[in-house]
Short mmCIF file of C-alpha atoms in Angstrom, two decimals:
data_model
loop_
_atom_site.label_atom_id
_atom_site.label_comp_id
_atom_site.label_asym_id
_atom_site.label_seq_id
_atom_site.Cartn_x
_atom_site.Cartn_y
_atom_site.Cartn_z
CA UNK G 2 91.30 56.59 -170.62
CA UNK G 3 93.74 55.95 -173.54
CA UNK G 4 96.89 55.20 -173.36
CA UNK G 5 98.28 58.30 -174.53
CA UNK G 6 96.47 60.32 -172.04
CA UNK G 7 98.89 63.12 -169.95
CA UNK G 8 96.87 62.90 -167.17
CA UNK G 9 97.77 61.29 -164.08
CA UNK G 10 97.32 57.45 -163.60
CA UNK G 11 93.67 56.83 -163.01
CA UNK G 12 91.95 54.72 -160.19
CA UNK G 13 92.05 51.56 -162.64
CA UNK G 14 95.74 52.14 -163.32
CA UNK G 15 96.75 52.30 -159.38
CA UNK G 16 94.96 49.54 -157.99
CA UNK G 17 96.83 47.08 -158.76
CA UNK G 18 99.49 48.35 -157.47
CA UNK G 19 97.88 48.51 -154.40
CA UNK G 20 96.79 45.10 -154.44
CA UNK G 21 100.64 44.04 -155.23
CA UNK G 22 101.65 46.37 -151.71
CA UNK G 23 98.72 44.67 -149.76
CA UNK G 24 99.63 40.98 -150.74
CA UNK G 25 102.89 41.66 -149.80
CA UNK G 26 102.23 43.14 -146.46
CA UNK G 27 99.44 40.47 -145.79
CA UNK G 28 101.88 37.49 -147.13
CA UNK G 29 104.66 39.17 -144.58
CA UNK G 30 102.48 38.09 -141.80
CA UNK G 31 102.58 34.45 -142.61
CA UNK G 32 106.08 34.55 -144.85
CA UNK G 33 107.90 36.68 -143.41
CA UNK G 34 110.76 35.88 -146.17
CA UNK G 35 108.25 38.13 -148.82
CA UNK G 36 110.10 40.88 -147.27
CA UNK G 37 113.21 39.84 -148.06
CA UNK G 38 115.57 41.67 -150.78
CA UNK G 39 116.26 38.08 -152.54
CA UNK G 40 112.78 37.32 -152.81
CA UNK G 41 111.91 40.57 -154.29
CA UNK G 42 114.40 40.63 -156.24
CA UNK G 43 113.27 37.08 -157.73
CA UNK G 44 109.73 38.39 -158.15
CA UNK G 45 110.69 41.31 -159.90
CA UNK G 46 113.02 38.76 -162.63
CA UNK G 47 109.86 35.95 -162.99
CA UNK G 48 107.42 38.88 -163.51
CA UNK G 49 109.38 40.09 -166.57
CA UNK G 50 108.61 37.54 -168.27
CA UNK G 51 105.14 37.61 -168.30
CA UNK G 52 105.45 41.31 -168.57
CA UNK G 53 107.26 41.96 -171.93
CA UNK G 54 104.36 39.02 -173.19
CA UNK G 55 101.66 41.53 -171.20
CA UNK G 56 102.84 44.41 -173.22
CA UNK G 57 101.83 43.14 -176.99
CA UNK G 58 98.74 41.85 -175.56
CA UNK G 59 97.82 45.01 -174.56
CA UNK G 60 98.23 47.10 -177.89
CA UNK G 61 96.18 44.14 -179.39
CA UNK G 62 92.96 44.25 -176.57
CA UNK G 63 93.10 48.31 -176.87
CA UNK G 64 91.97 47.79 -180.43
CA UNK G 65 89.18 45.30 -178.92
CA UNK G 66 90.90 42.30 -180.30
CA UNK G 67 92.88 39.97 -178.50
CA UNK G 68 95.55 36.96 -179.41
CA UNK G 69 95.30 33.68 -178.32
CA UNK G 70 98.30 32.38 -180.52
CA UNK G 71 100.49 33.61 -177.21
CA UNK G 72 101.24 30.41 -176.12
CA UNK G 73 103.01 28.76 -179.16
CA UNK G 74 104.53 32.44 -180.58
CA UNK G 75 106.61 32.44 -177.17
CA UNK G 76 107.06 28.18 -177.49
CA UNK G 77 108.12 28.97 -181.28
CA UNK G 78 110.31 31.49 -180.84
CA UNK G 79 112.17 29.42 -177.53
CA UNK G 80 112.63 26.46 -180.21
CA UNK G 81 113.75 28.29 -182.82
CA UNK G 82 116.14 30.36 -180.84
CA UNK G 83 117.91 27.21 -178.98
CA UNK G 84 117.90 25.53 -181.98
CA UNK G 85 120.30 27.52 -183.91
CA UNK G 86 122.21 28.40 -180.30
CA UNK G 87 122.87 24.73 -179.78
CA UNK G 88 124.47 23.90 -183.37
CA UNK G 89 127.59 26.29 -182.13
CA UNK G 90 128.10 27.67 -185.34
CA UNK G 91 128.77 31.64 -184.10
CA UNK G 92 127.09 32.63 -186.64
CA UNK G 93 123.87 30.73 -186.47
CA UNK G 94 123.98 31.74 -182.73
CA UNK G 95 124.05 35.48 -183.26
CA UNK G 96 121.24 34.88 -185.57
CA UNK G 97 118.61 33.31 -182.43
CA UNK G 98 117.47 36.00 -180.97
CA UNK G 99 117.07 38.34 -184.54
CA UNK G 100 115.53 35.09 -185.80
CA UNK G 101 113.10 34.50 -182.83
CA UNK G 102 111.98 38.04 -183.27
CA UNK G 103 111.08 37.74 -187.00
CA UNK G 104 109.48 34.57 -185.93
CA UNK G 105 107.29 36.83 -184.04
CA UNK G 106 106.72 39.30 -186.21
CA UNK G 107 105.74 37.33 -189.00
CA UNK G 108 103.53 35.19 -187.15
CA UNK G 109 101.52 38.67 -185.47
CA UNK G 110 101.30 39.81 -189.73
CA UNK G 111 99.75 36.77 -190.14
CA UNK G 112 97.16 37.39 -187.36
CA UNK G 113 96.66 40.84 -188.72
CA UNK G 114 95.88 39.71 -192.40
CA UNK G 115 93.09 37.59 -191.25
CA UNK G 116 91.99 39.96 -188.41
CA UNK G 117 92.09 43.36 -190.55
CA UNK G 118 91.78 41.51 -194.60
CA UNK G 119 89.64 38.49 -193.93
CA UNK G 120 87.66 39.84 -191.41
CA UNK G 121 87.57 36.83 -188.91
CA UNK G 122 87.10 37.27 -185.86
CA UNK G 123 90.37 37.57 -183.66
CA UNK G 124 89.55 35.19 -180.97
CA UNK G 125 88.81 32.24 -184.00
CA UNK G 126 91.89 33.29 -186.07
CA UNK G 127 94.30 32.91 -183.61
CA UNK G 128 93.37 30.40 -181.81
CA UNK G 129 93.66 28.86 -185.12
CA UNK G 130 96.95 30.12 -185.54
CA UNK G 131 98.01 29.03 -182.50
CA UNK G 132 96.74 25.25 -182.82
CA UNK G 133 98.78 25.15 -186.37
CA UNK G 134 102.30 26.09 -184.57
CA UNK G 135 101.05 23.17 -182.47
CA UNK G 136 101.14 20.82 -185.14
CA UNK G 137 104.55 22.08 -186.87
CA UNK G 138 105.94 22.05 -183.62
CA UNK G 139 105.13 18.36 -182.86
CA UNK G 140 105.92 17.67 -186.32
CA UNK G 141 109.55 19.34 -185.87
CA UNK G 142 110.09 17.83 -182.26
CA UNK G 143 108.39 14.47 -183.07
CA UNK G 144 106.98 15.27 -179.65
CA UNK G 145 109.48 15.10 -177.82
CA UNK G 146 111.62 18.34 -176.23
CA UNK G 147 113.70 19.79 -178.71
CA UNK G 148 117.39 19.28 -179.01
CA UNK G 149 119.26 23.22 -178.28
CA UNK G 150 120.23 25.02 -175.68
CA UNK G 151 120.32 29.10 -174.95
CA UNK G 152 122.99 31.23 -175.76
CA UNK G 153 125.13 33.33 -173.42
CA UNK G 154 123.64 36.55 -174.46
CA UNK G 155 119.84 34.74 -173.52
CA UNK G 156 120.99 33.76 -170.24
CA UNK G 157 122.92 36.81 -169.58
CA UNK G 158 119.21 38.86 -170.24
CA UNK G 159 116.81 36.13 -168.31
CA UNK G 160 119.20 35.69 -165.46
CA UNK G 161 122.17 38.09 -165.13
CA UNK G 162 121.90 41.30 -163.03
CA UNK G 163 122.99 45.34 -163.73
CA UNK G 164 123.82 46.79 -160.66
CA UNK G 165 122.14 44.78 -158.90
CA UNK G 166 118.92 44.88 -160.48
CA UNK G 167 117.43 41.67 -162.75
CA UNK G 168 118.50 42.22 -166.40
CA UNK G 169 115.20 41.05 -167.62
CA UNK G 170 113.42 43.81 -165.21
CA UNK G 171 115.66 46.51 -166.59
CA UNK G 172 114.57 45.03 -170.03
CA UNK G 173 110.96 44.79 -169.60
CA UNK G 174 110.91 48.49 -167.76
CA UNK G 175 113.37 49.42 -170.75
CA UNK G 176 110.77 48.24 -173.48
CA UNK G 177 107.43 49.24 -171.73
CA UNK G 178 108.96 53.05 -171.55
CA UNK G 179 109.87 52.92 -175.51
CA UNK G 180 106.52 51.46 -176.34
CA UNK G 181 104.58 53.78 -174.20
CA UNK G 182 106.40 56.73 -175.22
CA UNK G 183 105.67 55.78 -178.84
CA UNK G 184 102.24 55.43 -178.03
CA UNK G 185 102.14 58.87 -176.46
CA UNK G 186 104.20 60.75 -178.99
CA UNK G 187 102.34 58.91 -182.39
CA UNK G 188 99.44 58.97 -184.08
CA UNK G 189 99.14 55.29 -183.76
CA UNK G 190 98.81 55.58 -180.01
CA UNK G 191 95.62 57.43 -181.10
CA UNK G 192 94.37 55.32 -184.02
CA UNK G 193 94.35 51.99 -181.80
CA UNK G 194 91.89 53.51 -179.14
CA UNK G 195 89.74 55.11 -181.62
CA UNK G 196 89.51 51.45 -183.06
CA UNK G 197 88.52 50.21 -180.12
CA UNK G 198 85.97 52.83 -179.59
CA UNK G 199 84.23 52.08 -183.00
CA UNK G 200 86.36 51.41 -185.67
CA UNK G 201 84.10 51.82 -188.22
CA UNK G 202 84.29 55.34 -187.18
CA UNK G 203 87.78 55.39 -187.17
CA UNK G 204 87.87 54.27 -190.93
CA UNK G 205 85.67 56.43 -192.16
CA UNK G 206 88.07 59.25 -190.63
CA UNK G 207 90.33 58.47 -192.96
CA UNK G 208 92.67 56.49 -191.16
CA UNK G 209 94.08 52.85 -192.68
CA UNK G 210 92.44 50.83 -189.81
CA UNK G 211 93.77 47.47 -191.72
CA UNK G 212 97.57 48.79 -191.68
CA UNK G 213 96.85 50.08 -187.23
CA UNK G 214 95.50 46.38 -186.99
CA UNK G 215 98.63 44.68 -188.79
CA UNK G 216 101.22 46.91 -187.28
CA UNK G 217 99.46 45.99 -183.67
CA UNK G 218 99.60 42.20 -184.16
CA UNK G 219 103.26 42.26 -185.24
CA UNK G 220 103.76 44.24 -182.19
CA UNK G 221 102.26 41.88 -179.75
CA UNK G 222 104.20 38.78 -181.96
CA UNK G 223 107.28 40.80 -180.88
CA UNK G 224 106.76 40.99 -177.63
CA UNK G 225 105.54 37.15 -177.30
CA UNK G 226 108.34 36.24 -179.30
CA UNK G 227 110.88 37.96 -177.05
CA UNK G 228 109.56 36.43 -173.49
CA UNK G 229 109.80 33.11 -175.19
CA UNK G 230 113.70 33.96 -175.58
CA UNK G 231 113.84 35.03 -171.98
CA UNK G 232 112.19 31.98 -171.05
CA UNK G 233 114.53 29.83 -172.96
CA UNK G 234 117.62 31.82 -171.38
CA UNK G 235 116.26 31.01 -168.08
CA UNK G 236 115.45 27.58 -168.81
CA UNK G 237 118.52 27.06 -170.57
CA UNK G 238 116.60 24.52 -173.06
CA UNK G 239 113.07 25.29 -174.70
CA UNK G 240 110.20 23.23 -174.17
CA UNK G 241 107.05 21.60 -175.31
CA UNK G 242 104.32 23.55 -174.49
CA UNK G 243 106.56 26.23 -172.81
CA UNK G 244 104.34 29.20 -173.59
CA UNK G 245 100.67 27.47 -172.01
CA UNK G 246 100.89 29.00 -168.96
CA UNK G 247 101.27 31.92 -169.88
CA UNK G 248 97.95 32.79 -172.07
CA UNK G 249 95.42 33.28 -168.98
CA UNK G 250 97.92 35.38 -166.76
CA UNK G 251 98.49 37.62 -169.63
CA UNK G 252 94.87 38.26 -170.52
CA UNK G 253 94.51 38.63 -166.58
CA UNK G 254 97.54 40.83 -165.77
CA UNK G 255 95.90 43.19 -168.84
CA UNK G 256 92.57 43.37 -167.30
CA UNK G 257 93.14 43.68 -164.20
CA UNK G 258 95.60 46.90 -165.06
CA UNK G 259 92.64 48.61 -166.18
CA UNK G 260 92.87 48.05 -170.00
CA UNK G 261 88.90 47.20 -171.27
CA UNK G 262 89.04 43.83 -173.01
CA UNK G 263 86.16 45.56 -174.90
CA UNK G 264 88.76 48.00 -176.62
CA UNK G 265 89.36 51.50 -176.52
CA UNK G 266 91.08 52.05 -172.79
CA UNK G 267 93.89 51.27 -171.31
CA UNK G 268 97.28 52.07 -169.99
CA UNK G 269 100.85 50.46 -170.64
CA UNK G 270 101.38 51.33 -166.61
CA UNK G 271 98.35 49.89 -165.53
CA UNK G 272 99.41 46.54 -167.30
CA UNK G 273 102.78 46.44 -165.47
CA UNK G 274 100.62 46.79 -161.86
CA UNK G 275 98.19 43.67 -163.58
CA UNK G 276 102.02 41.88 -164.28
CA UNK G 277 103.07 42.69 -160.53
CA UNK G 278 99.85 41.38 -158.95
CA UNK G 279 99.37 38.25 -160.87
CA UNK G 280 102.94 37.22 -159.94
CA UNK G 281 102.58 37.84 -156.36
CA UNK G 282 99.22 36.71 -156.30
CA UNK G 283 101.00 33.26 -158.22
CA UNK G 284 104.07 33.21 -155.85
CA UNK G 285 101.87 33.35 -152.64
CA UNK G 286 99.46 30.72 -153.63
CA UNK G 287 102.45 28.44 -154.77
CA UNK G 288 103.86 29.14 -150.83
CA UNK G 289 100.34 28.23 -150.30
CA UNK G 290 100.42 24.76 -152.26
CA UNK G 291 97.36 25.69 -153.99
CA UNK G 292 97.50 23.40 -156.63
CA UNK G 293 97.58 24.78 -160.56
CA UNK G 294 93.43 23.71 -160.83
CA UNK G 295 92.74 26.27 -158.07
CA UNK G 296 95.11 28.99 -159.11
CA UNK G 297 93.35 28.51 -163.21
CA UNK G 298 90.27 29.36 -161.14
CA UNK G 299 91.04 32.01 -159.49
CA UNK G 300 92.57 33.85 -162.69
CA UNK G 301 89.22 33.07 -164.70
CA UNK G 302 87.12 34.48 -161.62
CA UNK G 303 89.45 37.36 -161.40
CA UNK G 304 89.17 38.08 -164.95
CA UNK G 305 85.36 37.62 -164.96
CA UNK G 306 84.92 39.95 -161.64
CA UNK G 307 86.98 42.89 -163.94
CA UNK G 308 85.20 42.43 -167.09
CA UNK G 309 82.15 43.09 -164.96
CA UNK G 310 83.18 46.04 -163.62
CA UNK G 311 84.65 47.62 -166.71
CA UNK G 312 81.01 46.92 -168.42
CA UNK G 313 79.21 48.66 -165.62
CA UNK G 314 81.55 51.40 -165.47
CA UNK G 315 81.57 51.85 -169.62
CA UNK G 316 77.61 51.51 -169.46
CA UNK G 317 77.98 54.54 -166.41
CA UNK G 318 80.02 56.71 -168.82
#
């Protein structure tokens, strides 16, 4: 089912949602603080994070790609956005979050061009990518953390509250409801699942596949871009490697909402249920003190047990 689709959420689309309710239930047996407003509330702030990250990476895996340059777009964009906070020039500081985002942007045109122009394959590219904003970081930092610190407005959106609710959960539900609403409402909703399908196809429609593809990657540098500012805000500092753990979660939280890594299916919804799970499923198995090698595991056989599923069902269809 595309994203686009009018029809009500799907199987795929509700069970993680269900699998977020059942956690918590089950977890309230053992931790009976899961149940508690504070904790939720806490939940609902950390899962933003990886949630407006989630959201590129799921108009980029709808065309069948996906981006593994995650991890140093959101480290970039945290360095580059505390670095001009923490000169204290007002001006430079109004410019770090507008700067991070172009940072993002440019970066997902740069995926794009080799994805849609040189035809490499998306997985090589920007893992490519990714390893190169490795090496201008170090070279920047000279390894060590960088010198900066976030700005008001950054702390005010990873940490403050509106009416009680996190900031950076009204943001991410804020920015999942545009997106989704401009998938529904455009053509390029439409063009990035017929890609996915068979894009070949798609071309020979008469639709510019290369300018879908570009306009996806900048999308998804957005969104990577503007976690790593949340990050930073709740941080209050960036740091090296900043953005690692949060490539395998994302690819997860996608999957698991129903969205085929194969291309072609998905919903924006279904990836906030992934985003949900994955950060109880994290929060419970750090009250656990299952240490980070187990947890990698279980995200790699989670993703594995989906992508199995979503063949067999695809094949059924």
């Amino acid at each position: 089912m595309s994203t686009q689709s009018k029809r009500l959420p799907d199987l795929d689309t509700l069970m993680p949602f269900a699998g977020a309710v059942v956690m918590i239930l089950g977890g309230s047996l053992f931790f009976p603080q899961i149940l508690g407003l504070g904790y939720l509330g806490q939940q609902l702030q950390i899962a933003s994070f990886l949630g407006v990250i989630a959201m590129g990476a799921t108009v980029v895996i709808l065309l069948g790609h996906i981006d593994l340059s995650v991890p140093w777009i959101v480290g970039g964009a945290a360095i580059l956005s505390t670095s001009l906070a923490g000169t204290g020039d007002p001006v430079l500081t109004a410019l770090a979050i507008p700067a991070a985002l172009v940072f993002g942007a440019a970066i997902g045109l740069i995926n794009g061009f080799g994805v849609a122009i040189l035809r490499i394959p998306s997985m090589v590219w920007t893992l490519a990518v990714n390893s190169m904003l490795l090496g201008i970081a170090v070279l920047n930092t000279g390894g060590f953390n960088p010198k900066g610190e976030a700005s008001a407005t950054m702390i005010w959106m990873a940490s403050g509250t509106i009416a009680g609710i996190p900031t950076a959960f009204a943001l991410w539900m804020g920015l999942t409801a545009l997106l989704a609403l401009f998938l529904g409402r455009t053509g390029f909703g439409r063009y990035l699942s017929s890609i996915g399908y068979n894009e070949k196809a798609t071309f020979l429609s008469g639709v510019s596949t290369p300018s879908v593809i570009f306009a996806a990657f900048a999308i998804a540098g957005l969104c990577s871009a503007f976690g790593g500012v949340l990050l930073a805000g709740y941080a209050n500092q960036a740091y090296q490697s900043m953005g690692d753990p949060y490539l395998l979660p994302t690819i997860a939280a996608v999957v698991i909402g129903g969205t085929s890594i194969l291309g072609g299916r998905g919903r924006l919804l279904g990836t906030v249920g992934g985003v949900l799970f994955i950060t109880l499923l994290t929060s419970i198995l750090s009250v656990m003190q299952i240490s980070n090698a187990w947890r990698s595991i279980i995200f790699g056989v989670i993703i594995i047990v989906m992508l199995l599923v979503q063949t067999l069902r695809r094949k059924e269809s």
